[in-house]
Amino acid sequence: MLQDYQWAVEAELQNTPFIVTRLPDGFQVGYDLADARWWNVLQLNEVSDSITYTVRVDERRQRFSITDTVKRMSWSAGVSGFVPRLSWSFSWQSGRVRYGRVIMLGTSPGGFEIAFSPENERARIKEIGEELGLRPRMSPHVSIGLWAAAGGVAIGLIVPAIIMLSLSLTGNH
């Protein structure tokens, strides 16, 4: 099942700037930066971030999850007056990340010939898994985030209630 899923995704992503890397319990889909034609397209579109989809497959339960990871990096160097300057920043986001950017792959006299969005590629990866009979499940990152949010809401409701109850029982207002 896992190999069929990997092969189907690889076939679907041919002639796109994505490459599939095999993992013991799944695979990763990310930019193919080793291929000069895609590197040039990404550079021309000023793409300074990379997105990776990590697909984990539980063959026994016939389930899969997709974890998105976006890494953004920027840097600049130059001189301001007589003072040299250098700046660098890096950010990382993982879980379910909405990546709405559309990257243009070519132009024609009438406009863009080919365009792609990593969000569409993610949707296709999910569709392929479902077509193979796998059921999607939340990635661990999303589950942890939901539990943390629920815990925060619970604490935000319970702590004030306990304080108000203790104040009313002690007679302090």
PDB file of C-alpha atoms in Angstrom:
ATOM      1  CA  MET A   1       0.000   0.000   0.000  1.00  0.00           C
ATOM      2  CA  LEU A   2       2.760   2.463   0.997  1.00  0.00           C
ATOM      3  CA  GLN A   3       4.747   1.825  -2.188  1.00  0.00           C
ATOM      4  CA  ASP A   4       1.626   2.210  -4.344  1.00  0.00           C
ATOM      5  CA  TYR A   5       0.929   5.550  -2.646  1.00  0.00           C
ATOM      6  CA  GLN A   6       4.514   6.758  -3.148  1.00  0.00           C
ATOM      7  CA  TRP A   7       4.567   5.694  -6.796  1.00  0.00           C
ATOM      8  CA  ALA A   8       1.200   7.322  -7.520  1.00  0.00           C
ATOM      9  CA  VAL A   9       2.335  10.611  -5.956  1.00  0.00           C
ATOM     10  CA  GLU A  10       5.661  10.461  -7.837  1.00  0.00           C
ATOM     11  CA  ALA A  11       3.811   9.916 -11.111  1.00  0.00           C
ATOM     12  CA  GLU A  12       1.404  12.776 -10.370  1.00  0.00           C
ATOM     13  CA  LEU A  13       4.215  15.200  -9.536  1.00  0.00           C
ATOM     14  CA  GLN A  14       6.312  14.540 -12.635  1.00  0.00           C
ATOM     15  CA  ASN A  15       7.159  17.771 -14.465  1.00  0.00           C
ATOM     16  CA  THR A  16       6.583  19.841 -11.341  1.00  0.00           C
ATOM     17  CA  PRO A  17       9.211  21.326  -9.022  1.00  0.00           C
ATOM     18  CA  PHE A  18       8.463  18.656  -6.405  1.00  0.00           C
ATOM     19  CA  ILE A  19      10.367  15.490  -5.590  1.00  0.00           C
ATOM     20  CA  VAL A  20       9.316  12.519  -3.468  1.00  0.00           C
ATOM     21  CA  THR A  21      11.772  11.247  -0.851  1.00  0.00           C
ATOM     22  CA  ARG A  22      11.045   7.881   0.713  1.00  0.00           C
ATOM     23  CA  LEU A  23      10.840   7.422   4.504  1.00  0.00           C
ATOM     24  CA  PRO A  24      10.488   4.140   6.448  1.00  0.00           C
ATOM     25  CA  ASP A  25       6.811   4.816   7.268  1.00  0.00           C
ATOM     26  CA  GLY A  26       5.895   7.209   4.461  1.00  0.00           C
ATOM     27  CA  PHE A  27       7.476   9.836   2.265  1.00  0.00           C
ATOM     28  CA  GLN A  28       8.209  13.541   1.977  1.00  0.00           C
ATOM     29  CA  VAL A  29       7.292  15.837  -0.874  1.00  0.00           C
ATOM     30  CA  GLY A  30       9.348  19.006  -1.261  1.00  0.00           C
ATOM     31  CA  TYR A  31      10.963  21.298  -3.795  1.00  0.00           C
ATOM     32  CA  ASP A  32      13.467  19.649  -6.122  1.00  0.00           C
ATOM     33  CA  LEU A  33      16.240  22.193  -5.622  1.00  0.00           C
ATOM     34  CA  ALA A  34      18.839  19.891  -7.197  1.00  0.00           C
ATOM     35  CA  ASP A  35      17.149  20.345 -10.589  1.00  0.00           C
ATOM     36  CA  ALA A  36      18.434  23.594 -12.107  1.00  0.00           C
ATOM     37  CA  ARG A  37      15.284  24.281 -14.141  1.00  0.00           C
ATOM     38  CA  TRP A  38      13.135  24.362 -10.980  1.00  0.00           C
ATOM     39  CA  TRP A  39      15.756  26.274  -9.001  1.00  0.00           C
ATOM     40  CA  ASN A  40      15.672  28.985 -11.695  1.00  0.00           C
ATOM     41  CA  VAL A  41      11.860  29.123 -11.738  1.00  0.00           C
ATOM     42  CA  LEU A  42      11.738  29.423  -7.948  1.00  0.00           C
ATOM     43  CA  GLN A  43      14.425  32.128  -8.010  1.00  0.00           C
ATOM     44  CA  LEU A  44      12.627  34.104 -10.725  1.00  0.00           C
ATOM     45  CA  ASN A  45       9.439  33.962  -8.641  1.00  0.00           C
ATOM     46  CA  GLU A  46      11.418  35.187  -5.611  1.00  0.00           C
ATOM     47  CA  VAL A  47      10.448  32.148  -3.561  1.00  0.00           C
ATOM     48  CA  SER A  48      12.378  32.458  -0.293  1.00  0.00           C
ATOM     49  CA  ASP A  49      10.525  29.759   1.574  1.00  0.00           C
ATOM     50  CA  SER A  50      10.296  26.024   1.174  1.00  0.00           C
ATOM     51  CA  ILE A  51       7.367  23.788   1.890  1.00  0.00           C
ATOM     52  CA  THR A  52       7.589  20.092   2.668  1.00  0.00           C
ATOM     53  CA  TYR A  53       4.719  17.670   3.061  1.00  0.00           C
ATOM     54  CA  THR A  54       5.548  14.682   5.276  1.00  0.00           C
ATOM     55  CA  VAL A  55       3.132  11.834   4.614  1.00  0.00           C
ATOM     56  CA  ARG A  56       2.964   9.074   7.238  1.00  0.00           C
ATOM     57  CA  VAL A  57       1.116   5.865   6.413  1.00  0.00           C
ATOM     58  CA  ASP A  58      -0.267   3.382   8.927  1.00  0.00           C
ATOM     59  CA  GLU A  59      -0.836   0.386   6.653  1.00  0.00           C
ATOM     60  CA  ARG A  60      -2.366  -1.756   9.404  1.00  0.00           C
ATOM     61  CA  ARG A  61      -5.115   0.793  10.097  1.00  0.00           C
ATOM     62  CA  GLN A  62      -5.212   1.969   6.464  1.00  0.00           C
ATOM     63  CA  ARG A  63      -4.744   5.603   7.478  1.00  0.00           C
ATOM     64  CA  PHE A  64      -2.434   8.433   6.497  1.00  0.00           C
ATOM     65  CA  SER A  65      -1.536  11.889   7.746  1.00  0.00           C
ATOM     66  CA  ILE A  66       0.103  14.881   6.104  1.00  0.00           C
ATOM     67  CA  THR A  67       2.238  17.330   8.087  1.00  0.00           C
ATOM     68  CA  ASP A  68       3.122  20.603   6.364  1.00  0.00           C
ATOM     69  CA  THR A  69       6.400  22.313   7.190  1.00  0.00           C
ATOM     70  CA  VAL A  70       7.180  25.789   5.864  1.00  0.00           C
ATOM     71  CA  LYS A  71      10.635  27.249   6.340  1.00  0.00           C
ATOM     72  CA  ARG A  72      11.270  30.890   5.488  1.00  0.00           C
ATOM     73  CA  MET A  73      14.678  32.457   5.263  1.00  0.00           C
ATOM     74  CA  SER A  74      15.745  35.935   4.270  1.00  0.00           C
ATOM     75  CA  TRP A  75      19.030  37.782   4.371  1.00  0.00           C
ATOM     76  CA  SER A  76      20.479  41.042   3.204  1.00  0.00           C
ATOM     77  CA  ALA A  77      23.910  42.593   3.165  1.00  0.00           C
ATOM     78  CA  GLY A  78      25.177  45.986   2.183  1.00  0.00           C
ATOM     79  CA  VAL A  79      26.472  49.301   3.329  1.00  0.00           C
ATOM     80  CA  SER A  80      24.431  52.102   4.861  1.00  0.00           C
ATOM     81  CA  GLY A  81      26.628  55.195   4.762  1.00  0.00           C
ATOM     82  CA  PHE A  82      29.977  53.982   6.059  1.00  0.00           C
ATOM     83  CA  VAL A  83      28.487  51.224   8.223  1.00  0.00           C
ATOM     84  CA  PRO A  84      28.337  47.684   6.844  1.00  0.00           C
ATOM     85  CA  ARG A  85      25.153  45.815   7.644  1.00  0.00           C
ATOM     86  CA  LEU A  86      24.159  42.199   7.530  1.00  0.00           C
ATOM     87  CA  SER A  87      20.779  40.782   8.523  1.00  0.00           C
ATOM     88  CA  TRP A  88      19.355  37.305   8.505  1.00  0.00           C
ATOM     89  CA  SER A  89      16.062  35.783   9.616  1.00  0.00           C
ATOM     90  CA  PHE A  90      14.626  32.287   9.699  1.00  0.00           C
ATOM     91  CA  SER A  91      11.185  31.023  10.660  1.00  0.00           C
ATOM     92  CA  TRP A  92       9.663  27.578  10.778  1.00  0.00           C
ATOM     93  CA  GLN A  93       6.026  26.527  10.922  1.00  0.00           C
ATOM     94  CA  SER A  94       4.683  22.988  11.055  1.00  0.00           C
ATOM     95  CA  GLY A  95       1.295  21.295  11.264  1.00  0.00           C
ATOM     96  CA  ARG A  96      -1.434  22.290   8.823  1.00  0.00           C
ATOM     97  CA  VAL A  97      -0.110  25.380   7.077  1.00  0.00           C
ATOM     98  CA  ARG A  98      -2.164  27.228   4.474  1.00  0.00           C
ATOM     99  CA  TYR A  99       0.200  28.194   1.670  1.00  0.00           C
ATOM    100  CA  GLY A 100      -1.751  30.310  -0.781  1.00  0.00           C
ATOM    101  CA  ARG A 101       1.056  31.432  -3.055  1.00  0.00           C
ATOM    102  CA  VAL A 102       0.833  30.602  -6.759  1.00  0.00           C
ATOM    103  CA  ILE A 103       4.139  30.152  -8.562  1.00  0.00           C
ATOM    104  CA  MET A 104       4.263  30.891 -12.285  1.00  0.00           C
ATOM    105  CA  LEU A 105       6.261  28.500 -14.436  1.00  0.00           C
ATOM    106  CA  GLY A 106       6.110  30.165 -17.838  1.00  0.00           C
ATOM    107  CA  THR A 107       4.620  32.966 -19.853  1.00  0.00           C
ATOM    108  CA  SER A 108       3.049  33.267 -23.253  1.00  0.00           C
ATOM    109  CA  PRO A 109       1.811  36.296 -25.203  1.00  0.00           C
ATOM    110  CA  GLY A 110      -1.647  35.759 -23.708  1.00  0.00           C
ATOM    111  CA  GLY A 111      -0.477  35.385 -20.116  1.00  0.00           C
ATOM    112  CA  PHE A 112       0.762  32.551 -17.954  1.00  0.00           C
ATOM    113  CA  GLU A 113       1.030  29.108 -19.522  1.00  0.00           C
ATOM    114  CA  ILE A 114       1.623  27.042 -16.419  1.00  0.00           C
ATOM    115  CA  ALA A 115       1.166  27.900 -12.769  1.00  0.00           C
ATOM    116  CA  PHE A 116       1.128  25.778  -9.647  1.00  0.00           C
ATOM    117  CA  SER A 117       0.300  26.199  -6.010  1.00  0.00           C
ATOM    118  CA  PRO A 118       1.750  23.953  -3.306  1.00  0.00           C
ATOM    119  CA  GLU A 119      -1.719  23.960  -1.733  1.00  0.00           C
ATOM    120  CA  ASN A 120      -3.114  22.264  -4.861  1.00  0.00           C
ATOM    121  CA  GLU A 121      -0.306  19.710  -4.787  1.00  0.00           C
ATOM    122  CA  ARG A 122      -1.148  18.940  -1.136  1.00  0.00           C
ATOM    123  CA  ALA A 123      -4.800  18.427  -2.056  1.00  0.00           C
ATOM    124  CA  ARG A 124      -3.759  16.025  -4.814  1.00  0.00           C
ATOM    125  CA  ILE A 125      -1.544  14.029  -2.398  1.00  0.00           C
ATOM    126  CA  LYS A 126      -4.563  13.683  -0.095  1.00  0.00           C
ATOM    127  CA  GLU A 127      -6.856  12.655  -2.982  1.00  0.00           C
ATOM    128  CA  ILE A 128      -4.422   9.955  -4.122  1.00  0.00           C
ATOM    129  CA  GLY A 129      -4.343   8.467  -0.609  1.00  0.00           C
ATOM    130  CA  GLU A 130      -8.133   8.398  -0.477  1.00  0.00           C
ATOM    131  CA  GLU A 131      -8.339   6.885  -3.984  1.00  0.00           C
ATOM    132  CA  LEU A 132      -6.103   4.052  -2.742  1.00  0.00           C
ATOM    133  CA  GLY A 133      -8.546   3.351   0.109  1.00  0.00           C
ATOM    134  CA  LEU A 134      -6.612   5.109   2.886  1.00  0.00           C
ATOM    135  CA  ARG A 135      -8.439   7.310   5.379  1.00  0.00           C
ATOM    136  CA  PRO A 136      -6.918  10.643   6.393  1.00  0.00           C
ATOM    137  CA  ARG A 137      -6.165  11.366  10.031  1.00  0.00           C
ATOM    138  CA  MET A 138      -4.890  14.471  11.766  1.00  0.00           C
ATOM    139  CA  SER A 139      -1.151  14.865  11.884  1.00  0.00           C
ATOM    140  CA  PRO A 140       0.403  14.722  15.368  1.00  0.00           C
ATOM    141  CA  HIS A 141       1.267  18.434  15.160  1.00  0.00           C
ATOM    142  CA  VAL A 142      -2.359  19.391  14.575  1.00  0.00           C
ATOM    143  CA  SER A 143      -3.580  17.090  17.372  1.00  0.00           C
ATOM    144  CA  ILE A 144      -1.098  18.589  19.833  1.00  0.00           C
ATOM    145  CA  GLY A 145      -2.170  22.086  18.823  1.00  0.00           C
ATOM    146  CA  LEU A 146      -5.848  21.289  19.330  1.00  0.00           C
ATOM    147  CA  TRP A 147      -5.208  19.718  22.746  1.00  0.00           C
ATOM    148  CA  ALA A 148      -3.103  22.712  23.791  1.00  0.00           C
ATOM    149  CA  ALA A 149      -5.835  25.115  22.659  1.00  0.00           C
ATOM    150  CA  ALA A 150      -8.507  23.113  24.503  1.00  0.00           C
ATOM    151  CA  GLY A 151      -6.317  23.098  27.620  1.00  0.00           C
ATOM    152  CA  GLY A 152      -5.855  26.864  27.390  1.00  0.00           C
ATOM    153  CA  VAL A 153      -9.581  27.439  27.076  1.00  0.00           C
ATOM    154  CA  ALA A 154     -10.281  25.067  29.975  1.00  0.00           C
ATOM    155  CA  ILE A 155      -7.735  26.814  32.194  1.00  0.00           C
ATOM    156  CA  GLY A 156      -9.143  30.175  31.163  1.00  0.00           C
ATOM    157  CA  LEU A 157     -12.607  29.066  32.309  1.00  0.00           C
ATOM    158  CA  ILE A 158     -11.765  26.917  35.342  1.00  0.00           C
ATOM    159  CA  VAL A 159      -9.257  29.184  37.122  1.00  0.00           C
ATOM    160  CA  PRO A 160     -11.601  32.218  37.293  1.00  0.00           C
ATOM    161  CA  ALA A 161     -14.457  29.930  38.414  1.00  0.00           C
ATOM    162  CA  ILE A 162     -12.307  28.491  41.226  1.00  0.00           C
ATOM    163  CA  ILE A 163     -11.232  31.995  42.305  1.00  0.00           C
ATOM    164  CA  MET A 164     -14.821  33.244  42.331  1.00  0.00           C
ATOM    165  CA  LEU A 165     -15.980  30.163  44.239  1.00  0.00           C
ATOM    166  CA  SER A 166     -13.239  30.475  46.844  1.00  0.00           C
ATOM    167  CA  LEU A 167     -13.978  34.208  47.280  1.00  0.00           C
ATOM    168  CA  SER A 168     -17.684  33.505  47.778  1.00  0.00           C
ATOM    169  CA  LEU A 169     -17.002  30.681  50.271  1.00  0.00           C
ATOM    170  CA  THR A 170     -14.602  32.802  52.333  1.00  0.00           C
ATOM    171  CA  GLY A 171     -16.924  35.788  52.261  1.00  0.00           C
ATOM    172  CA  ASN A 172     -14.339  38.097  50.647  1.00  0.00           C
ATOM    173  CA  HIS A 173     -15.824  40.203  47.868  1.00  0.00           C
TER     174      HIS A 173
END
